[in-house]
Every structure is written in C-alpha cells, then in structure tokens.
Amino acid sequence: MILLKAKILTLKKINFSLLLIGHLSICQSQSIEKKEINRYFDQSVGTQILGINNGKIHIDPYTYKQEQHNYYLNKNFIIGSVFYDNQLYENIMIKYDIYKDELVKSFEKSNSFGITLITEKVVYFLIDNHKFINSASTFSKSKVLPGFIEEKYLGKTIRFYIKHSKSAKDAIVGTTLYTEFKESTTHQLLYNFELKTINTQKEITTLFPLLKSEIKNYYRVNKVSQESNADQFKADLIQFIDQNLPSTSTKI
C-alpha cells in the first residue's frame, strides 16, 4: 500500500512537471516572438511612428480553445474606420479586443502583427457597421460605461448604448494551456441626462411607467426576436419607446 501511494505521488509530480514545462515553453516562445516583432517593427517603422501608427506593438498571448477568442465578432482584422488623434482614417484593417478593451490596427496589412492604438486618442471607430465611441469623450470618464461602448440608437429623447466585455479563464487540456473567453453585455440608456441600466424588462418599465402595458405587449409579440438577437431587440424596443413618449419629455 505504501509503495502504491508513492507511485501515485510520483506520477502526479511528473504530470505537474510536464504541465509546468509546457507553460514555460509557451511563455518562452512568446517572449522570443515579441523580441523578433519588436526588431521587425523598429526596422520597418524606425522614427516614422506618426498618426495611426502611433501605439504599442500588439501580440496576442492566448491559445484559443475551439472558436473562443477575446475580440468583438472576429479574431481577424477586418476593414473599418477610426477617428484617431484628430484625424479620420478610413478603410483600414482593425479589430477590437473586448477583453482588454483596446483597439488594434493591422501593421502593413498583416493578420498576425498589429499596433494597439492609444485609447485616449481614439474618439470613435466603425467595425462591421457597428459604431463604438470612447466613453471618456462623451460621459467624462464614466465609471458605469468605461472604455469603448457601442452607440446603438440615438433618438430624440433617448440614447441607447451597449457595453461589450469578456471574462477569461485558463483551462489545461493534456499539456496545453488554453484561455476560454465568455462574453457579456450591459445595456444603458441616456435619459433625462442620466445613465440608466436597462438589462431587464422591469428596469425598463420602471423608467417608463406610462408605457408599461405597451412595453409588456412588445415583449410578448417580439419574443422570437428577443431570443435570436437580444441587442437588436433592445434597440428596436428603445426606438419604439422613444417614438411613443409624451411630447413633454426632455429632448437630448
């Protein structure tokens, strides 16, 4: 029995050692890759780091499990537009890292090599027909909606915003360390010059008690839409409310 326990303990130590070696190998590989990219970046750009190329080198340190990743919609660069450092740049390759809340621009149209833009210099960007604004420029560094937020609906009395975020969790499969990402959203309204959370039907009816029955009926009629695309459903609902509010409501 003592000999069996000793063997089991030895096997556990070997497995742990293998996992540790694998993790260290990944870290060492990423470190070497970062040095190589830094060298290439310095040689290619030199002192000409101006305009949209003004930012940090972007390296994705994660090993994905299946199709999970830390970006908005697509882990690859896609065509978009950015208003950056008082200048509009159109038809450039970008992707939005939701986990770190950073905008990344492709360098020399590479899909694996990018530049993390300086958040304070990004006023807004458009990606896949979705517009994101820097909340600091609109809400004076709001703690409710920090960083980049999607501008989903701008009405006469209401503005609807979505905060996209992702959480990360490490998982070990065999000797490989993966990072799993889970996305979540927060829905916010700018109404009567205040930001209000509207993640639930109750929160919405509390804000608009005069339209309680209409809101309830809207949820009932559009149940399928709510289940298939919650963000778009909420945007359409907010537009419906905006169009049916009393004319005495404060306009933005």
PDB file of C-alpha atoms in Angstrom:
ATOM      1  CA  MET A   1       0.000   0.000   0.000  1.00  0.00           C
ATOM      2  CA  ILE A   2       2.832   2.401   0.884  1.00  0.00           C
ATOM      3  CA  LEU A   3       4.601   1.548  -2.385  1.00  0.00           C
ATOM      4  CA  LEU A   4       1.379   2.207  -4.380  1.00  0.00           C
ATOM      5  CA  LYS A   5       0.890   5.624  -2.756  1.00  0.00           C
ATOM      6  CA  ALA A   6       4.498   6.504  -3.514  1.00  0.00           C
ATOM      7  CA  LYS A   7       3.996   5.603  -7.199  1.00  0.00           C
ATOM      8  CA  ILE A   8       0.808   7.682  -7.417  1.00  0.00           C
ATOM      9  CA  LEU A   9       2.587  10.661  -5.840  1.00  0.00           C
ATOM     10  CA  THR A  10       5.462  10.273  -8.304  1.00  0.00           C
ATOM     11  CA  LEU A  11       3.048  10.206 -11.266  1.00  0.00           C
ATOM     12  CA  LYS A  12       1.322  13.364 -10.011  1.00  0.00           C
ATOM     13  CA  LYS A  13       4.676  15.117  -9.741  1.00  0.00           C
ATOM     14  CA  ILE A  14       5.599  14.042 -13.279  1.00  0.00           C
ATOM     15  CA  ASN A  15       2.268  15.304 -14.695  1.00  0.00           C
ATOM     16  CA  PHE A  16       2.653  18.622 -12.888  1.00  0.00           C
ATOM     17  CA  SER A  17       6.220  18.946 -14.157  1.00  0.00           C
ATOM     18  CA  LEU A  18       5.075  18.305 -17.729  1.00  0.00           C
ATOM     19  CA  LEU A  19       2.358  20.968 -17.425  1.00  0.00           C
ATOM     20  CA  LEU A  20       4.837  23.428 -15.938  1.00  0.00           C
ATOM     21  CA  ILE A  21       7.372  22.749 -18.692  1.00  0.00           C
ATOM     22  CA  GLY A  22       4.649  23.200 -21.315  1.00  0.00           C
ATOM     23  CA  HIS A  23       3.565  26.503 -19.794  1.00  0.00           C
ATOM     24  CA  LEU A  24       7.151  27.761 -19.529  1.00  0.00           C
ATOM     25  CA  SER A  25       7.757  26.757 -23.155  1.00  0.00           C
ATOM     26  CA  ILE A  26       4.744  28.802 -24.228  1.00  0.00           C
ATOM     27  CA  CYS A  27       5.948  31.821 -22.232  1.00  0.00           C
ATOM     28  CA  GLN A  28       9.492  31.463 -23.623  1.00  0.00           C
ATOM     29  CA  SER A  29       8.154  31.152 -27.166  1.00  0.00           C
ATOM     30  CA  GLN A  30       6.019  34.271 -26.730  1.00  0.00           C
ATOM     31  CA  SER A  31       8.999  36.156 -25.314  1.00  0.00           C
ATOM     32  CA  ILE A  32      11.153  35.215 -28.331  1.00  0.00           C
ATOM     33  CA  GLU A  33       8.313  36.124 -30.699  1.00  0.00           C
ATOM     34  CA  LYS A  34       7.875  39.509 -29.027  1.00  0.00           C
ATOM     35  CA  LYS A  35      11.598  40.282 -29.383  1.00  0.00           C
ATOM     36  CA  GLU A  36      11.502  39.360 -33.072  1.00  0.00           C
ATOM     37  CA  ILE A  37       8.419  41.510 -33.687  1.00  0.00           C
ATOM     38  CA  ASN A  38       9.992  44.429 -31.827  1.00  0.00           C
ATOM     39  CA  ARG A  39      13.081  44.153 -34.010  1.00  0.00           C
ATOM     40  CA  TYR A  40      10.979  43.989 -37.191  1.00  0.00           C
ATOM     41  CA  PHE A  41       8.858  46.912 -36.047  1.00  0.00           C
ATOM     42  CA  ASP A  42      11.929  49.069 -35.348  1.00  0.00           C
ATOM     43  CA  GLN A  43      13.462  48.215 -38.724  1.00  0.00           C
ATOM     44  CA  SER A  44      10.229  48.819 -40.674  1.00  0.00           C
ATOM     45  CA  VAL A  45       8.995  51.968 -38.956  1.00  0.00           C
ATOM     46  CA  GLY A  46      12.109  53.494 -37.464  1.00  0.00           C
ATOM     47  CA  THR A  47      11.432  57.052 -36.370  1.00  0.00           C
ATOM     48  CA  GLN A  48       8.374  57.408 -38.634  1.00  0.00           C
ATOM     49  CA  ILE A  49       5.868  56.452 -35.916  1.00  0.00           C
ATOM     50  CA  LEU A  50       3.258  59.031 -36.802  1.00  0.00           C
ATOM     51  CA  GLY A  51      -0.524  59.258 -36.950  1.00  0.00           C
ATOM     52  CA  ILE A  52      -2.357  55.959 -36.962  1.00  0.00           C
ATOM     53  CA  ASN A  53       0.898  54.007 -36.450  1.00  0.00           C
ATOM     54  CA  ASN A  54       1.393  55.687 -33.078  1.00  0.00           C
ATOM     55  CA  GLY A  55       0.781  52.980 -30.487  1.00  0.00           C
ATOM     56  CA  LYS A  56       2.114  49.846 -28.815  1.00  0.00           C
ATOM     57  CA  ILE A  57       3.003  46.600 -30.558  1.00  0.00           C
ATOM     58  CA  HIS A  58       0.127  44.144 -30.250  1.00  0.00           C
ATOM     59  CA  ILE A  59       0.825  40.488 -29.532  1.00  0.00           C
ATOM     60  CA  ASP A  60      -1.945  38.032 -28.796  1.00  0.00           C
ATOM     61  CA  PRO A  61      -0.636  35.823 -25.949  1.00  0.00           C
ATOM     62  CA  TYR A  62      -3.563  33.404 -25.821  1.00  0.00           C
ATOM     63  CA  THR A  63      -4.051  29.867 -27.076  1.00  0.00           C
ATOM     64  CA  TYR A  64      -7.711  29.528 -28.023  1.00  0.00           C
ATOM     65  CA  LYS A  65      -9.954  26.593 -27.389  1.00  0.00           C
ATOM     66  CA  GLN A  66     -12.229  25.985 -30.385  1.00  0.00           C
ATOM     67  CA  GLU A  67     -13.601  29.287 -31.723  1.00  0.00           C
ATOM     68  CA  GLN A  68     -13.375  31.243 -28.481  1.00  0.00           C
ATOM     69  CA  HIS A  69     -11.349  34.442 -28.621  1.00  0.00           C
ATOM     70  CA  ASN A  70     -11.020  37.845 -26.960  1.00  0.00           C
ATOM     71  CA  TYR A  71     -12.244  40.001 -29.858  1.00  0.00           C
ATOM     72  CA  TYR A  72     -15.502  41.549 -30.978  1.00  0.00           C
ATOM     73  CA  LEU A  73     -17.143  39.375 -33.660  1.00  0.00           C
ATOM     74  CA  ASN A  74     -13.938  38.359 -35.426  1.00  0.00           C
ATOM     75  CA  LYS A  75     -10.431  37.463 -34.257  1.00  0.00           C
ATOM     76  CA  ASN A  76      -9.055  38.533 -37.654  1.00  0.00           C
ATOM     77  CA  PHE A  77      -8.558  42.078 -38.860  1.00  0.00           C
ATOM     78  CA  ILE A  78     -11.447  43.463 -40.903  1.00  0.00           C
ATOM     79  CA  ILE A  79     -11.978  46.738 -42.760  1.00  0.00           C
ATOM     80  CA  GLY A  80     -13.122  49.633 -40.609  1.00  0.00           C
ATOM     81  CA  SER A  81     -12.688  53.339 -39.888  1.00  0.00           C
ATOM     82  CA  VAL A  82     -11.118  55.171 -36.952  1.00  0.00           C
ATOM     83  CA  PHE A  83     -11.148  58.802 -35.852  1.00  0.00           C
ATOM     84  CA  TYR A  84      -7.743  58.900 -34.220  1.00  0.00           C
ATOM     85  CA  ASP A  85      -5.633  61.787 -32.974  1.00  0.00           C
ATOM     86  CA  ASN A  86      -7.920  64.374 -34.639  1.00  0.00           C
ATOM     87  CA  GLN A  87      -7.881  62.620 -37.995  1.00  0.00           C
ATOM     88  CA  LEU A  88     -10.261  60.206 -39.730  1.00  0.00           C
ATOM     89  CA  TYR A  89      -8.716  57.035 -41.166  1.00  0.00           C
ATOM     90  CA  GLU A  90     -10.986  55.033 -43.473  1.00  0.00           C
ATOM     91  CA  ASN A  91     -10.698  51.561 -44.994  1.00  0.00           C
ATOM     92  CA  ILE A  92      -8.046  50.336 -42.586  1.00  0.00           C
ATOM     93  CA  MET A  93      -7.724  46.856 -41.061  1.00  0.00           C
ATOM     94  CA  ILE A  94      -8.737  46.790 -37.381  1.00  0.00           C
ATOM     95  CA  LYS A  95     -10.096  44.524 -34.637  1.00  0.00           C
ATOM     96  CA  TYR A  96     -11.478  45.271 -31.188  1.00  0.00           C
ATOM     97  CA  ASP A  97     -10.042  43.385 -28.207  1.00  0.00           C
ATOM     98  CA  ILE A  98     -13.060  43.298 -25.865  1.00  0.00           C
ATOM     99  CA  TYR A  99     -11.199  41.593 -23.024  1.00  0.00           C
ATOM    100  CA  LYS A 100      -8.553  44.309 -22.771  1.00  0.00           C
ATOM    101  CA  ASP A 101     -10.887  46.994 -24.151  1.00  0.00           C
ATOM    102  CA  GLU A 102      -8.343  48.042 -26.758  1.00  0.00           C
ATOM    103  CA  LEU A 103      -8.490  48.820 -30.471  1.00  0.00           C
ATOM    104  CA  VAL A 104      -5.866  47.147 -32.637  1.00  0.00           C
ATOM    105  CA  LYS A 105      -4.780  48.188 -36.133  1.00  0.00           C
ATOM    106  CA  SER A 106      -3.070  45.833 -38.537  1.00  0.00           C
ATOM    107  CA  PHE A 107       0.501  46.771 -39.388  1.00  0.00           C
ATOM    108  CA  GLU A 108       1.303  46.535 -43.097  1.00  0.00           C
ATOM    109  CA  LYS A 109      -1.934  44.535 -43.648  1.00  0.00           C
ATOM    110  CA  SER A 110      -0.625  41.628 -41.575  1.00  0.00           C
ATOM    111  CA  ASN A 111      -3.205  39.408 -39.872  1.00  0.00           C
ATOM    112  CA  SER A 112      -0.844  38.453 -37.043  1.00  0.00           C
ATOM    113  CA  PHE A 113       1.029  41.699 -36.422  1.00  0.00           C
ATOM    114  CA  GLY A 114      -0.728  44.810 -35.151  1.00  0.00           C
ATOM    115  CA  ILE A 115      -0.498  48.064 -33.240  1.00  0.00           C
ATOM    116  CA  THR A 116      -2.570  48.743 -30.122  1.00  0.00           C
ATOM    117  CA  LEU A 117      -3.827  52.271 -30.541  1.00  0.00           C
ATOM    118  CA  ILE A 118      -3.715  54.755 -27.662  1.00  0.00           C
ATOM    119  CA  THR A 119      -7.242  54.716 -26.225  1.00  0.00           C
ATOM    120  CA  GLU A 120      -7.214  58.384 -25.241  1.00  0.00           C
ATOM    121  CA  LYS A 121      -6.630  59.343 -28.881  1.00  0.00           C
ATOM    122  CA  VAL A 122      -9.500  57.241 -30.276  1.00  0.00           C
ATOM    123  CA  VAL A 123     -12.716  59.289 -30.471  1.00  0.00           C
ATOM    124  CA  TYR A 124     -14.713  56.596 -32.277  1.00  0.00           C
ATOM    125  CA  PHE A 125     -14.375  53.687 -34.668  1.00  0.00           C
ATOM    126  CA  LEU A 126     -16.646  51.730 -37.009  1.00  0.00           C
ATOM    127  CA  ILE A 127     -16.319  47.989 -37.449  1.00  0.00           C
ATOM    128  CA  ASP A 128     -18.733  45.691 -39.300  1.00  0.00           C
ATOM    129  CA  ASN A 129     -21.321  48.531 -39.429  1.00  0.00           C
ATOM    130  CA  HIS A 130     -21.199  48.973 -35.642  1.00  0.00           C
ATOM    131  CA  LYS A 131     -20.097  52.298 -34.190  1.00  0.00           C
ATOM    132  CA  PHE A 132     -18.095  52.437 -30.953  1.00  0.00           C
ATOM    133  CA  ILE A 133     -17.313  55.655 -29.127  1.00  0.00           C
ATOM    134  CA  ASN A 134     -14.818  56.464 -26.410  1.00  0.00           C
ATOM    135  CA  SER A 135     -16.994  56.984 -23.327  1.00  0.00           C
ATOM    136  CA  ALA A 136     -14.455  59.377 -21.825  1.00  0.00           C
ATOM    137  CA  SER A 137     -15.189  61.897 -24.573  1.00  0.00           C
ATOM    138  CA  THR A 138     -18.967  61.618 -24.025  1.00  0.00           C
ATOM    139  CA  PHE A 139     -19.516  60.859 -20.340  1.00  0.00           C
ATOM    140  CA  SER A 140     -16.411  62.377 -18.735  1.00  0.00           C
ATOM    141  CA  LYS A 141     -14.760  59.085 -17.820  1.00  0.00           C
ATOM    142  CA  SER A 142     -17.926  57.367 -16.680  1.00  0.00           C
ATOM    143  CA  LYS A 143     -17.489  54.513 -14.203  1.00  0.00           C
ATOM    144  CA  VAL A 144     -20.719  52.994 -15.498  1.00  0.00           C
ATOM    145  CA  LEU A 145     -19.539  52.702 -19.096  1.00  0.00           C
ATOM    146  CA  PRO A 146     -15.723  52.810 -19.126  1.00  0.00           C
ATOM    147  CA  GLY A 147     -13.664  52.499 -22.300  1.00  0.00           C
ATOM    148  CA  PHE A 148     -15.310  51.853 -25.661  1.00  0.00           C
ATOM    149  CA  ILE A 149     -19.089  51.481 -25.921  1.00  0.00           C
ATOM    150  CA  GLU A 150     -21.339  50.703 -28.852  1.00  0.00           C
ATOM    151  CA  GLU A 151     -23.595  53.567 -29.898  1.00  0.00           C
ATOM    152  CA  LYS A 152     -26.706  51.585 -30.818  1.00  0.00           C
ATOM    153  CA  TYR A 153     -29.534  54.120 -31.039  1.00  0.00           C
ATOM    154  CA  LEU A 154     -29.693  57.916 -30.940  1.00  0.00           C
ATOM    155  CA  GLY A 155     -33.236  59.227 -30.561  1.00  0.00           C
ATOM    156  CA  LYS A 156     -34.932  62.500 -29.821  1.00  0.00           C
ATOM    157  CA  THR A 157     -35.189  61.843 -26.066  1.00  0.00           C
ATOM    158  CA  ILE A 158     -33.198  58.637 -25.551  1.00  0.00           C
ATOM    159  CA  ARG A 159     -29.764  57.318 -26.414  1.00  0.00           C
ATOM    160  CA  PHE A 160     -29.036  53.604 -26.160  1.00  0.00           C
ATOM    161  CA  TYR A 161     -25.559  52.178 -25.582  1.00  0.00           C
ATOM    162  CA  ILE A 162     -24.133  48.683 -25.212  1.00  0.00           C
ATOM    163  CA  LYS A 163     -21.013  47.827 -23.261  1.00  0.00           C
ATOM    164  CA  HIS A 164     -19.389  44.639 -24.569  1.00  0.00           C
ATOM    165  CA  SER A 165     -16.977  42.772 -22.320  1.00  0.00           C
ATOM    166  CA  LYS A 166     -15.358  39.363 -21.941  1.00  0.00           C
ATOM    167  CA  SER A 167     -14.038  37.424 -18.977  1.00  0.00           C
ATOM    168  CA  ALA A 168     -11.175  34.930 -19.224  1.00  0.00           C
ATOM    169  CA  LYS A 169     -10.481  31.574 -17.612  1.00  0.00           C
ATOM    170  CA  ASP A 170      -7.480  29.291 -18.099  1.00  0.00           C
ATOM    171  CA  ALA A 171      -8.046  25.615 -18.825  1.00  0.00           C
ATOM    172  CA  ILE A 172      -5.477  22.839 -19.197  1.00  0.00           C
ATOM    173  CA  VAL A 173      -6.156  20.059 -21.689  1.00  0.00           C
ATOM    174  CA  GLY A 174      -3.410  17.449 -21.729  1.00  0.00           C
ATOM    175  CA  THR A 175      -0.247  19.532 -21.639  1.00  0.00           C
ATOM    176  CA  THR A 176      -1.736  22.569 -23.392  1.00  0.00           C
ATOM    177  CA  LEU A 177      -2.819  25.712 -21.570  1.00  0.00           C
ATOM    178  CA  TYR A 178      -5.893  27.304 -23.177  1.00  0.00           C
ATOM    179  CA  THR A 179      -7.734  30.519 -22.386  1.00  0.00           C
ATOM    180  CA  GLU A 180     -11.519  30.396 -22.515  1.00  0.00           C
ATOM    181  CA  PHE A 181     -13.474  33.625 -23.012  1.00  0.00           C
ATOM    182  CA  LYS A 182     -17.072  34.364 -22.095  1.00  0.00           C
ATOM    183  CA  GLU A 183     -18.866  37.425 -23.478  1.00  0.00           C
ATOM    184  CA  SER A 184     -21.409  39.578 -21.676  1.00  0.00           C
ATOM    185  CA  THR A 185     -23.180  42.868 -22.410  1.00  0.00           C
ATOM    186  CA  THR A 186     -24.574  45.711 -20.350  1.00  0.00           C
ATOM    187  CA  HIS A 187     -27.399  47.859 -21.753  1.00  0.00           C
ATOM    188  CA  GLN A 188     -27.521  51.523 -20.802  1.00  0.00           C
ATOM    189  CA  LEU A 189     -29.860  54.418 -21.587  1.00  0.00           C
ATOM    190  CA  LEU A 190     -29.079  58.103 -21.516  1.00  0.00           C
ATOM    191  CA  TYR A 191     -32.419  59.566 -20.431  1.00  0.00           C
ATOM    192  CA  ASN A 192     -33.087  62.873 -18.698  1.00  0.00           C
ATOM    193  CA  PHE A 193     -29.314  63.441 -18.758  1.00  0.00           C
ATOM    194  CA  GLU A 194     -28.662  60.338 -16.634  1.00  0.00           C
ATOM    195  CA  LEU A 195     -27.320  56.891 -17.495  1.00  0.00           C
ATOM    196  CA  LYS A 196     -29.731  54.114 -16.550  1.00  0.00           C
ATOM    197  CA  THR A 197     -29.214  50.337 -16.656  1.00  0.00           C
ATOM    198  CA  ILE A 198     -31.926  48.519 -18.644  1.00  0.00           C
ATOM    199  CA  ASN A 199     -30.879  44.876 -18.694  1.00  0.00           C
ATOM    200  CA  THR A 200     -34.359  43.660 -17.677  1.00  0.00           C
ATOM    201  CA  GLN A 201     -37.966  44.365 -18.602  1.00  0.00           C
ATOM    202  CA  LYS A 202     -38.652  45.541 -15.057  1.00  0.00           C
ATOM    203  CA  GLU A 203     -35.874  48.143 -15.241  1.00  0.00           C
ATOM    204  CA  ILE A 204     -37.356  49.488 -18.473  1.00  0.00           C
ATOM    205  CA  THR A 205     -40.957  49.703 -17.209  1.00  0.00           C
ATOM    206  CA  THR A 206     -39.703  51.413 -14.049  1.00  0.00           C
ATOM    207  CA  LEU A 207     -38.179  54.129 -16.204  1.00  0.00           C
ATOM    208  CA  PHE A 208     -41.284  54.472 -18.409  1.00  0.00           C
ATOM    209  CA  PRO A 209     -44.337  53.659 -16.239  1.00  0.00           C
ATOM    210  CA  LEU A 210     -46.747  55.419 -18.641  1.00  0.00           C
ATOM    211  CA  LEU A 211     -45.852  52.841 -21.315  1.00  0.00           C
ATOM    212  CA  LYS A 212     -45.932  49.785 -19.055  1.00  0.00           C
ATOM    213  CA  SER A 213     -48.687  47.941 -20.937  1.00  0.00           C
ATOM    214  CA  GLU A 214     -47.186  48.797 -24.346  1.00  0.00           C
ATOM    215  CA  ILE A 215     -43.754  47.551 -23.250  1.00  0.00           C
ATOM    216  CA  LYS A 216     -45.243  44.336 -21.893  1.00  0.00           C
ATOM    217  CA  ASN A 217     -47.064  43.737 -25.176  1.00  0.00           C
ATOM    218  CA  TYR A 218     -43.891  44.493 -27.163  1.00  0.00           C
ATOM    219  CA  TYR A 219     -42.022  41.782 -25.264  1.00  0.00           C
ATOM    220  CA  ARG A 220     -44.851  39.327 -25.875  1.00  0.00           C
ATOM    221  CA  VAL A 221     -45.141  39.985 -29.623  1.00  0.00           C
ATOM    222  CA  ASN A 222     -41.380  40.056 -30.265  1.00  0.00           C
ATOM    223  CA  LYS A 223     -40.332  37.090 -28.148  1.00  0.00           C
ATOM    224  CA  VAL A 224     -38.591  35.352 -31.057  1.00  0.00           C
ATOM    225  CA  SER A 225     -36.574  38.459 -31.890  1.00  0.00           C
ATOM    226  CA  GLN A 226     -35.528  38.806 -28.258  1.00  0.00           C
ATOM    227  CA  GLU A 227     -34.188  35.249 -28.158  1.00  0.00           C
ATOM    228  CA  SER A 228     -32.377  35.407 -31.508  1.00  0.00           C
ATOM    229  CA  ASN A 229     -30.727  38.833 -31.165  1.00  0.00           C
ATOM    230  CA  ALA A 230     -31.123  40.435 -27.748  1.00  0.00           C
ATOM    231  CA  ASP A 231     -29.090  43.547 -28.588  1.00  0.00           C
ATOM    232  CA  GLN A 232     -31.085  44.401 -31.711  1.00  0.00           C
ATOM    233  CA  PHE A 233     -34.362  43.583 -29.950  1.00  0.00           C
ATOM    234  CA  LYS A 234     -33.495  46.058 -27.196  1.00  0.00           C
ATOM    235  CA  ALA A 235     -32.511  48.728 -29.727  1.00  0.00           C
ATOM    236  CA  ASP A 236     -35.836  48.314 -31.565  1.00  0.00           C
ATOM    237  CA  LEU A 237     -37.717  48.444 -28.257  1.00  0.00           C
ATOM    238  CA  ILE A 238     -35.963  51.665 -27.256  1.00  0.00           C
ATOM    239  CA  GLN A 239     -36.840  53.206 -30.611  1.00  0.00           C
ATOM    240  CA  PHE A 240     -40.472  52.167 -30.070  1.00  0.00           C
ATOM    241  CA  ILE A 241     -40.466  53.796 -26.620  1.00  0.00           C
ATOM    242  CA  ASP A 242     -38.783  56.927 -27.930  1.00  0.00           C
ATOM    243  CA  GLN A 243     -41.447  57.337 -30.606  1.00  0.00           C
ATOM    244  CA  ASN A 244     -44.288  56.855 -28.123  1.00  0.00           C
ATOM    245  CA  LEU A 245     -43.110  59.005 -25.245  1.00  0.00           C
ATOM    246  CA  PRO A 246     -45.220  62.080 -24.398  1.00  0.00           C
ATOM    247  CA  SER A 247     -44.173  65.183 -26.290  1.00  0.00           C
ATOM    248  CA  THR A 248     -43.338  66.851 -22.948  1.00  0.00           C
ATOM    249  CA  SER A 249     -40.333  64.544 -22.457  1.00  0.00           C
ATOM    250  CA  THR A 250     -36.952  66.230 -22.316  1.00  0.00           C
ATOM    251  CA  LYS A 251     -35.118  66.149 -25.627  1.00  0.00           C
ATOM    252  CA  ILE A 252     -31.418  65.416 -25.809  1.00  0.00           C
TER     253      ILE A 252
END
